[in-house]
Amino acid sequence: MLEPHGGKLIKRIATEEEKKLFLSLNLKKIYIEKDEALDAEKICIGSFSPLEGFMDSETLLSVCRKMELPDGNVWSIPVILQVEDISGLKTGEKALLIDKTDNKPIAVIDITDIYKLNKKEIANTVFGTLDTNHPGVRRLFSKGDYAVGGSITLLNRPSFPNKEYELDPEETREIFKERGWKTVVAFQTRNAPHRAHEYLHRLGMEIGDGLFIHPIIGLKKEGDFDSKIILEAYQILINNYYPHRKVLLAGLSTSMRYAGPREAVFHAIVRKNYGCTHFLVGRDHAGVGDYYDPFAAHRIFEEIPDIGIKIIKFSNVYHCKRCGGIVSENTCSHPDDVITKISMTKIRKALSEGKRPPPEMLREEVADFLIKNFYLVTEDYR
Ligand SMILES: [Zn+2]
């Protein structure tokens, strides 16, 4: 099986004894938001290997400017702990990270750096824009001006909806091994599955021993589908159409960053850590609005060193009447008048009106379920 990014799966989970000790030390408390609590968990269970903590200033600069960690491993997305108030925090000391939504202690940090953020540079390099209409930029600017860096140890898992659908990298690696999957194709999504996704899934199942469908179920932006509904819609598609022995479905509770190409790299590295050998990257991966060229997320993989997971790139996938099925730009050259583009915007609109979108776009079983359970995220990062 594929090695984790950086060669070793990070695991930093406190034993019961250590946990008791840390909680008895009367450490300084840092109250963190849900997305940071989820990031802390992902660091400590190895999803973000080789990261062992929240980034210090040197690491952050290196990631923003060179898309690599100081040790030379490719890394594209800042994983930082933003704070408003740094009074009382000292490097060389430990602090407790407390989830402010429910006061649960999540992790202990060994503080090695406390620094002021250059948010403009982060926004420009990571998101390619300073526009605060961009949800990732808005999030960055709405949080604290400082960051605290240092390795962390997990005390408790954060509470979050749909946790029961998640698997740790250690667990997926074990499942892949048990099933004898030597090649595993990972599919990232934040949407309910339509027919273009299905086309990619089938290609994934042709190429690999198994397909790992791994939707993001963390915090998203207004207008995205509710995570539970996405997971259930996938289950319906799998139950009705896919060979069960070829598919594994699990959620990934990390927030969407909407960083387009850089997030495609991040998503690929994370799936490598879960034990996948291939990663599907479609058109406008992790994009939002029209901030990114739809194929920037393909090109970026040619601009960085090999990250050790094979990237399978897809262009436009649509339905063609002449070909009589779902095809792609690579497999059909018929004119627009026989083509049905598969658009999530159109699908959402039809569903919100209680109508089934055309079957060329969405399976009827999935459509009926989504009409009955139509629910979109109503507020950014909630
Ligand atoms: Zn055609």
PDB file of N, CA, C and O and ligand atoms in Angstrom, residues 320 323 332 334, ligand 1:
ATOM      1  N   CYS A 320     -24.718  12.974 -24.247  1.00  0.00           N
ATOM      2  CA  CYS A 320     -24.837  13.229 -25.687  1.00  0.00           C
ATOM      3  C   CYS A 320     -25.914  12.319 -26.272  1.00  0.00           C
ATOM      4  O   CYS A 320     -25.867  11.096 -26.104  1.00  0.00           O
ATOM      5  N   CYS A 323     -24.419  10.015 -29.106  1.00  0.00           N
ATOM      6  CA  CYS A 323     -23.650   8.894 -28.556  1.00  0.00           C
ATOM      7  C   CYS A 323     -24.559   7.990 -27.716  1.00  0.00           C
ATOM      8  O   CYS A 323     -24.262   6.810 -27.526  1.00  0.00           O
ATOM      9  N   CYS A 332     -16.230  12.326 -27.233  1.00  0.00           N
ATOM     10  CA  CYS A 332     -17.324  12.727 -28.133  1.00  0.00           C
ATOM     11  C   CYS A 332     -17.050  14.121 -28.670  1.00  0.00           C
ATOM     12  O   CYS A 332     -16.502  14.962 -27.961  1.00  0.00           O
ATOM     13  N   HIS A 334     -19.596  15.765 -30.690  1.00  0.00           N
ATOM     14  CA  HIS A 334     -20.846  16.207 -31.314  1.00  0.00           C
ATOM     15  C   HIS A 334     -21.193  17.645 -30.929  1.00  0.00           C
ATOM     16  O   HIS A 334     -20.739  18.142 -29.900  1.00  0.00           O
TER      17      HIS A 334
HETATM   18 ZN    ZN B   1     -21.564  12.430 -28.825  1.00  0.00          ZN
END
